[in-house]
PDB file of C-alpha atoms in Angstrom:
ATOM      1  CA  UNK A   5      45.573  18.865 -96.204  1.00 83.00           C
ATOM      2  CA  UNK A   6      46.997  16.403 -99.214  1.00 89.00           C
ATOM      3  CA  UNK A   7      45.791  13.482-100.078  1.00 93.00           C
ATOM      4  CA  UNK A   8      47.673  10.146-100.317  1.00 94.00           C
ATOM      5  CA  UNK A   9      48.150   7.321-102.585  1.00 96.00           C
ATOM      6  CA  UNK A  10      49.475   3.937-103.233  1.00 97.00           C
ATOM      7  CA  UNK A  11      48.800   1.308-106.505  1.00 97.00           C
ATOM      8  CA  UNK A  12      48.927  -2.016-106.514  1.00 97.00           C
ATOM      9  CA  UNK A  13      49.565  -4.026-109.640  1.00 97.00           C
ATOM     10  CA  UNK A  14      48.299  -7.577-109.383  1.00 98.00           C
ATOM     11  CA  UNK A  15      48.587 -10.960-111.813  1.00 98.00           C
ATOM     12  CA  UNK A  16      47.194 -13.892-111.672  1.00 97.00           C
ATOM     13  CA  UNK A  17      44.693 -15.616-109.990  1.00 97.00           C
ATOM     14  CA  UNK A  18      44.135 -15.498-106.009  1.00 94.00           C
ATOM     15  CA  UNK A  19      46.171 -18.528-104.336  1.00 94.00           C
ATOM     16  CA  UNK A  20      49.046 -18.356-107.422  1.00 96.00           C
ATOM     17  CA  UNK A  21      49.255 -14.914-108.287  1.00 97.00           C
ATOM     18  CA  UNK A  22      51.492 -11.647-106.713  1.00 97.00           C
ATOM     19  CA  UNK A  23      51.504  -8.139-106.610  1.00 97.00           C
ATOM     20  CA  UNK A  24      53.760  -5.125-106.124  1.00 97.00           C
ATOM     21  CA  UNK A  25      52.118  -2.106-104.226  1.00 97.00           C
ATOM     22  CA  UNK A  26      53.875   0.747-104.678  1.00 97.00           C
ATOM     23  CA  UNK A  27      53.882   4.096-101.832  1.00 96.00           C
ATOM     24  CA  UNK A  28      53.080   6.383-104.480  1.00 97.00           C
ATOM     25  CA  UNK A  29      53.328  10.092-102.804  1.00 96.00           C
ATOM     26  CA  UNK A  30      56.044   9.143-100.547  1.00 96.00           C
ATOM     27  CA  UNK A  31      57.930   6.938-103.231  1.00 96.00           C
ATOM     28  CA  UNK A  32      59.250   5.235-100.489  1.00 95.00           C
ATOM     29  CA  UNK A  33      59.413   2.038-101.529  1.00 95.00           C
ATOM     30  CA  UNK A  34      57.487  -1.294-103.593  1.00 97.00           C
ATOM     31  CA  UNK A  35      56.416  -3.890-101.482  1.00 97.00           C
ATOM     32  CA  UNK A  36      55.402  -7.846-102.704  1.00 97.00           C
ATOM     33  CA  UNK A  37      51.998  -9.403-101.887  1.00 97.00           C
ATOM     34  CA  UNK A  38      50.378 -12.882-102.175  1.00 96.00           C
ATOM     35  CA  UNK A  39      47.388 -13.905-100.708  1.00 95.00           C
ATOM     36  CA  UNK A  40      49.228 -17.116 -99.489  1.00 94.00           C
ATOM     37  CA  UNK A  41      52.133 -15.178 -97.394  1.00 94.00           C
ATOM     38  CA  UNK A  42      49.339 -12.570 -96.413  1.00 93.00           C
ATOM     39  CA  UNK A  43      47.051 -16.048 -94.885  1.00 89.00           C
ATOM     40  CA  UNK A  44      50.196 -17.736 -93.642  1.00 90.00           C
ATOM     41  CA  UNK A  45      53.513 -17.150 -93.077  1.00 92.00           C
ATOM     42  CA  UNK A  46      54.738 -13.812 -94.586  1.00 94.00           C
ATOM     43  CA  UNK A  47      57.737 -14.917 -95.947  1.00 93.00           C
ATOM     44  CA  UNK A  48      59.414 -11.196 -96.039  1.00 94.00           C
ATOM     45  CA  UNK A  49      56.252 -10.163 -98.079  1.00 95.00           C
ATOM     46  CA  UNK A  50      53.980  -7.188 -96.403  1.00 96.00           C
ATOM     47  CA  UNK A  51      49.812  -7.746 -96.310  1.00 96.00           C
ATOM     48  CA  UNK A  52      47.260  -5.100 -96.212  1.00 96.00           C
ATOM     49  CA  UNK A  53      46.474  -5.898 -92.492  1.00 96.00           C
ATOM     50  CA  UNK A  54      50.459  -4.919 -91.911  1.00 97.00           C
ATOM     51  CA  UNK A  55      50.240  -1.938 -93.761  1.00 97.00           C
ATOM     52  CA  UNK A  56      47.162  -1.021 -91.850  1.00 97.00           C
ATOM     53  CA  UNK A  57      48.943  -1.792 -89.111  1.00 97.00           C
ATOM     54  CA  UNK A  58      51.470   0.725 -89.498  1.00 97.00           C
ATOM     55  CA  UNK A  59      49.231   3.206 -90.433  1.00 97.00           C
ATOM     56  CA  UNK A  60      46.854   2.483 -87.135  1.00 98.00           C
ATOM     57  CA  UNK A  61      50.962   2.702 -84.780  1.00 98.00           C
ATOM     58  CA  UNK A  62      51.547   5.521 -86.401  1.00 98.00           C
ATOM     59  CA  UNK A  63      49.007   8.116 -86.143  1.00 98.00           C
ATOM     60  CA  UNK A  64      47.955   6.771 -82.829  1.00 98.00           C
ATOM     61  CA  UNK A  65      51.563   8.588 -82.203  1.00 98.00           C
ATOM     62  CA  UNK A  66      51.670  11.378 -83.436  1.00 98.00           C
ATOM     63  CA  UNK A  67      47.925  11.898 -82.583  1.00 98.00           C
ATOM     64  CA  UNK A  68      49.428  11.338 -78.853  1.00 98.00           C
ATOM     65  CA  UNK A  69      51.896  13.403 -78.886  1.00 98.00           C
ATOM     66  CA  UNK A  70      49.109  16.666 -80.176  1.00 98.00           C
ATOM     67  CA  UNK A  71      46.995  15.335 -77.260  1.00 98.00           C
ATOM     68  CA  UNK A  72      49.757  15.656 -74.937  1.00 98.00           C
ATOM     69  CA  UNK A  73      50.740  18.525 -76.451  1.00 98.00           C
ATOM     70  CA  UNK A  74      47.287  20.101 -75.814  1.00 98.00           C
ATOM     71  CA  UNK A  75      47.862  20.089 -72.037  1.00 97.00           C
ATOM     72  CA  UNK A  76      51.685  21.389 -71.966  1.00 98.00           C
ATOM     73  CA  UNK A  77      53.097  17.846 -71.977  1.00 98.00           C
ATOM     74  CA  UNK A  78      55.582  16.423 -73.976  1.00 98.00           C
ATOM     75  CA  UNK A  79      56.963  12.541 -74.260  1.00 98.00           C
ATOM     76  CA  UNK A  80      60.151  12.038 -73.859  1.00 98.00           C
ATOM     77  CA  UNK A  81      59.054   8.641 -75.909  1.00 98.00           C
ATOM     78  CA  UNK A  82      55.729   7.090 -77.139  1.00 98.00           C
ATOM     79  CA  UNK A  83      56.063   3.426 -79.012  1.00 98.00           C
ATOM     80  CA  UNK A  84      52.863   1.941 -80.608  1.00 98.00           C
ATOM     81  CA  UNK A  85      52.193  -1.215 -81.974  1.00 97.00           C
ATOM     82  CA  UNK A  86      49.293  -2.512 -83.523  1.00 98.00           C
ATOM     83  CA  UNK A  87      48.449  -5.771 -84.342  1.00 97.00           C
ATOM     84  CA  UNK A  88      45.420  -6.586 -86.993  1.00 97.00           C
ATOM     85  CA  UNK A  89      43.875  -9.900 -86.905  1.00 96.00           C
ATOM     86  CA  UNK A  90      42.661 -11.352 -90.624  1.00 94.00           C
ATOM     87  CA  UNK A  91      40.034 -13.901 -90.096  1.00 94.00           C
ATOM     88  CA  UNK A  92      37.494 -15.823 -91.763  1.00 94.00           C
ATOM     89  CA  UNK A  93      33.944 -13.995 -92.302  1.00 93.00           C
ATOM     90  CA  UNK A  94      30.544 -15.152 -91.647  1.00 93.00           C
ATOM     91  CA  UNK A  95      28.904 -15.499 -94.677  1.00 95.00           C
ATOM     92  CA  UNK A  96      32.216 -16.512 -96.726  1.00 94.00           C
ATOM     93  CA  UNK A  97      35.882 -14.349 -97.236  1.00 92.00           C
ATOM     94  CA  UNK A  98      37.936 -12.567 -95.067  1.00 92.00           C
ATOM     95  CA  UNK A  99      37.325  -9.923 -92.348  1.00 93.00           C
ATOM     96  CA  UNK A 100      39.503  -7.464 -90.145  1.00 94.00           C
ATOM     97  CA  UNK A 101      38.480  -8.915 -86.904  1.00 94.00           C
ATOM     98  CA  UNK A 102      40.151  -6.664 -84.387  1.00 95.00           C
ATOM     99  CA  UNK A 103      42.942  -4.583 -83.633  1.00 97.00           C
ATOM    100  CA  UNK A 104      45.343  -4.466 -80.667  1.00 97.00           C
ATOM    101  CA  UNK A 105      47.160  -1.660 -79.683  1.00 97.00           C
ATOM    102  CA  UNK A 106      49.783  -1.562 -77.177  1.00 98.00           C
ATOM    103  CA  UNK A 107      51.066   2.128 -76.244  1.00 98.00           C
ATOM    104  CA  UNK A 108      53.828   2.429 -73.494  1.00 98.00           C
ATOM    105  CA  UNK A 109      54.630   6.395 -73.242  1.00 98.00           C
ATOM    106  CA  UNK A 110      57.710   8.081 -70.955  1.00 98.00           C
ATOM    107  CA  UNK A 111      55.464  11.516 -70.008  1.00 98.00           C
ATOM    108  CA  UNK A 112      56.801  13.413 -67.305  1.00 96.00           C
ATOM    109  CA  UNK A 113      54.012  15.003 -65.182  1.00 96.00           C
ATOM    110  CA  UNK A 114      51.306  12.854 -65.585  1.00 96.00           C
ATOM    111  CA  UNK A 115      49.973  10.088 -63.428  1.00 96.00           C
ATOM    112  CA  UNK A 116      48.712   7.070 -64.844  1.00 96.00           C
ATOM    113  CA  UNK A 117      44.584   7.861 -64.505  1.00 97.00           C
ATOM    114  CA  UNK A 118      45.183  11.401 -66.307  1.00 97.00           C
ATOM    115  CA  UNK A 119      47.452   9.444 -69.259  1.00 97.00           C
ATOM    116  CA  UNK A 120      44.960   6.718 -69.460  1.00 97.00           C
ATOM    117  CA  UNK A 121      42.474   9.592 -70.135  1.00 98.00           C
ATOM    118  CA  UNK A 122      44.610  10.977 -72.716  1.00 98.00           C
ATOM    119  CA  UNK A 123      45.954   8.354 -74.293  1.00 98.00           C
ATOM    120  CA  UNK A 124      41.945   7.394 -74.826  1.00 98.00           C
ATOM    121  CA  UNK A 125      40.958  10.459 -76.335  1.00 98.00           C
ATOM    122  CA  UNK A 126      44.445  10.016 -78.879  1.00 98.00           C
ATOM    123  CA  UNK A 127      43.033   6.650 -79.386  1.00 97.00           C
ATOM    124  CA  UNK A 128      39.646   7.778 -80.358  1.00 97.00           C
ATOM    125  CA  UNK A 129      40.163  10.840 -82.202  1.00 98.00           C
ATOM    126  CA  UNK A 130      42.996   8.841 -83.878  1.00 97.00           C
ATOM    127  CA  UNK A 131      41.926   9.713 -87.626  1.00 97.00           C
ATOM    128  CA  UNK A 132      42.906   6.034 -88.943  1.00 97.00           C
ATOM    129  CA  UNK A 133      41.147   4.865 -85.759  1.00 96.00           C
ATOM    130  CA  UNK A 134      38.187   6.761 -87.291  1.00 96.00           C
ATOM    131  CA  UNK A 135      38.102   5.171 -90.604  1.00 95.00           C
ATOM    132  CA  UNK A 136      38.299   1.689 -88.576  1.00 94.00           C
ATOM    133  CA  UNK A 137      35.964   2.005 -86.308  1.00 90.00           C
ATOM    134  CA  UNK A 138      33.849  -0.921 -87.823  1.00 89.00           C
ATOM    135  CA  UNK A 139      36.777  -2.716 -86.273  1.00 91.00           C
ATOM    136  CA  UNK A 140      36.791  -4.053 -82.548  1.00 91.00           C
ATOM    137  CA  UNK A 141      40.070  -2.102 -81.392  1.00 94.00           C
ATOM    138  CA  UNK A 142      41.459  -2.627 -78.214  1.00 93.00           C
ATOM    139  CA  UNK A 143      43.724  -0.193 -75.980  1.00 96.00           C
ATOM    140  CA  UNK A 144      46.440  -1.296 -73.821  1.00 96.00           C
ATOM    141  CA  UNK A 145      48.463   2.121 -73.078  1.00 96.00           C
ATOM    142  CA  UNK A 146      50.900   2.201 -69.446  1.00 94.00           C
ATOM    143  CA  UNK A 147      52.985   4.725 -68.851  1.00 95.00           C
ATOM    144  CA  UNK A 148      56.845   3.822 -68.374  1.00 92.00           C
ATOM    145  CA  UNK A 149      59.182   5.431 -65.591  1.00 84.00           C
TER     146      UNK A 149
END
């Protein structure tokens, strides 16, 4: 399997400086950072926690969808979102303090206690939910009609 990468290039000093991280393998765009819009408002500027955040939505479904997959299902539609909390640490700086996902899934022939079973094990063998498990992540996953 390939690797990944992304740069960041960064000036100045924490509360007045900026940086440009680049998507690297994908070349699929440059995106601005501050610490400022990443602590307040973002100001069309992305943050680590929203990039993390759209790495956590999507694997969690695609991850789904091989789950489902696994026991002859298919979705007609899975939508993730993932919301990741920045807050102060003990001890001084910053800390992820949790992660919310909300997973709504159209899956014919299922009933909700089998999906909630499956849409656990996508969450949990999730490989980005994996590398955050030192995170508090929560799971609120319903299936639609």
């Amino acid at each position: 399997m390939p690797s990944r990468d992304a740069t960041t290039h960064w000036e100045g000093g924490l509360q007045d400086g900026k940086g440009q991280v680049t998507l690297d393998s994908s070349n699929a765009g440059q995106f601005n950072v501050s610490f400022p819009t990443r602590a307040e408002d973002p100001n069309g500027q992305t943050s680590p926690e929203e990039l993390i955040a759209a790495a956590h939505s999507s694997c969690l479904a695609m991850n789904l969808s091989g789950v489902l997959g696994g026991e002859g299902l298919t979705a007609d539609a899975i939508d993730v979102s993932a919301e990741v909390t920045l807050s102060p640490a003990k001890g001084g700086g910053f800390e992820i303090s949790g992660i919310g996902i909300t997973l709504r899934a159209k899956v014919d022939g299922v009933d909700e206690a089998k999906f909630q079973e499956l849409a656990s094990t996508a969450e949990k063998t999730c490989p980005v939910s994996k590398a955050l498990a030192g995170t508090t992540i929560t799971l609120d996953a319903a299936l639609e009609s």
